[in-house]
């Protein structure tokens, strides 16, 4: 082909990559919607339903906050249940704090919840690693029993736990409040499934360097599992902080009461002090609010990845 032919040959139309890229972006944007569909009407209906459910969920909390800022007379007045006749006051908070019990209850709650969290995460992580990466006789049977124990309600274990604490002479001690709460089969199951997803090549490389199970667990598995461990720790801490039944049963010493148990003691000869009870409840919720504010990303991610939202 001569140079004259090349000059007279019509040029091939060039195809710009921009339309293809735009079509690709549009295809991604038009993907399936997670609400009720891709239409604007469906999204609006879903958001409206979620807004109604959120308002219904927030109403009891709003009532508790309003009651906490009322006087005892206005708190029991059914006529002025929204706006108190005497106005809002801090008497409920002042009375609860001046009695000196609330700081002790909060300290006990923080100490017990932190101890339960540390022990539960340590034991559950070790058990999950053992079920996931080791082979021993009876492993399947033990794991089946662990999964089956998730179906046992904790209320059924109150009497065996209490008899065990009596036998060990641990009643009215911190150990009696802490130790039974560290039994968390669901966390063992979650961590076992998490360890199953980690690449075995890292474990094999560590074995070539002479590492054993303890070194692999501590230096390889745990650093790779920090997000999951943080999620498990957050849920265990919240559960231990809100636990009422077992701390109420395991101790009768007022010096060992946690906050949920101590709130029930806000009574007098005339019955329940509603304003003081709600003030104690609001103060009890503050630590959990702070935990959510500082760790909200971990909480949302943990609900999405572990499925604990329906627990």
XYZ file of N, CA, C and O in Angstrom, residues 120 147 168 174 223 233 235 266:
32
model
N -14.270 -13.030 78.946
C -15.077 -13.650 77.893
C -14.368 -13.617 76.550
O -14.348 -14.625 75.818
N -22.612 -25.279 70.392
C -23.670 -24.671 69.581
C -25.038 -24.941 70.200
O -25.913 -24.056 70.220
N -18.591 -23.223 96.214
C -17.264 -22.602 96.177
C -17.105 -21.476 97.198
O -16.024 -20.873 97.276
N -17.243 -10.389 94.233
C -17.175 -10.000 92.816
C -17.051 -11.225 91.914
O -17.566 -11.219 90.786
N -3.772 -10.561 65.982
C -3.646 -9.287 65.250
C -4.542 -9.198 64.025
O -5.010 -8.110 63.683
N -16.149 -7.672 71.989
C -15.956 -6.992 73.272
C -17.054 -5.964 73.516
O -17.548 -5.828 74.646
N -20.198 -5.937 72.384
C -21.464 -6.579 72.700
C -21.433 -7.244 74.074
O -22.432 -7.231 74.804
N -34.185 2.360 94.615
C -34.623 3.753 94.742
C -36.101 3.749 95.111
O -36.976 3.914 94.273
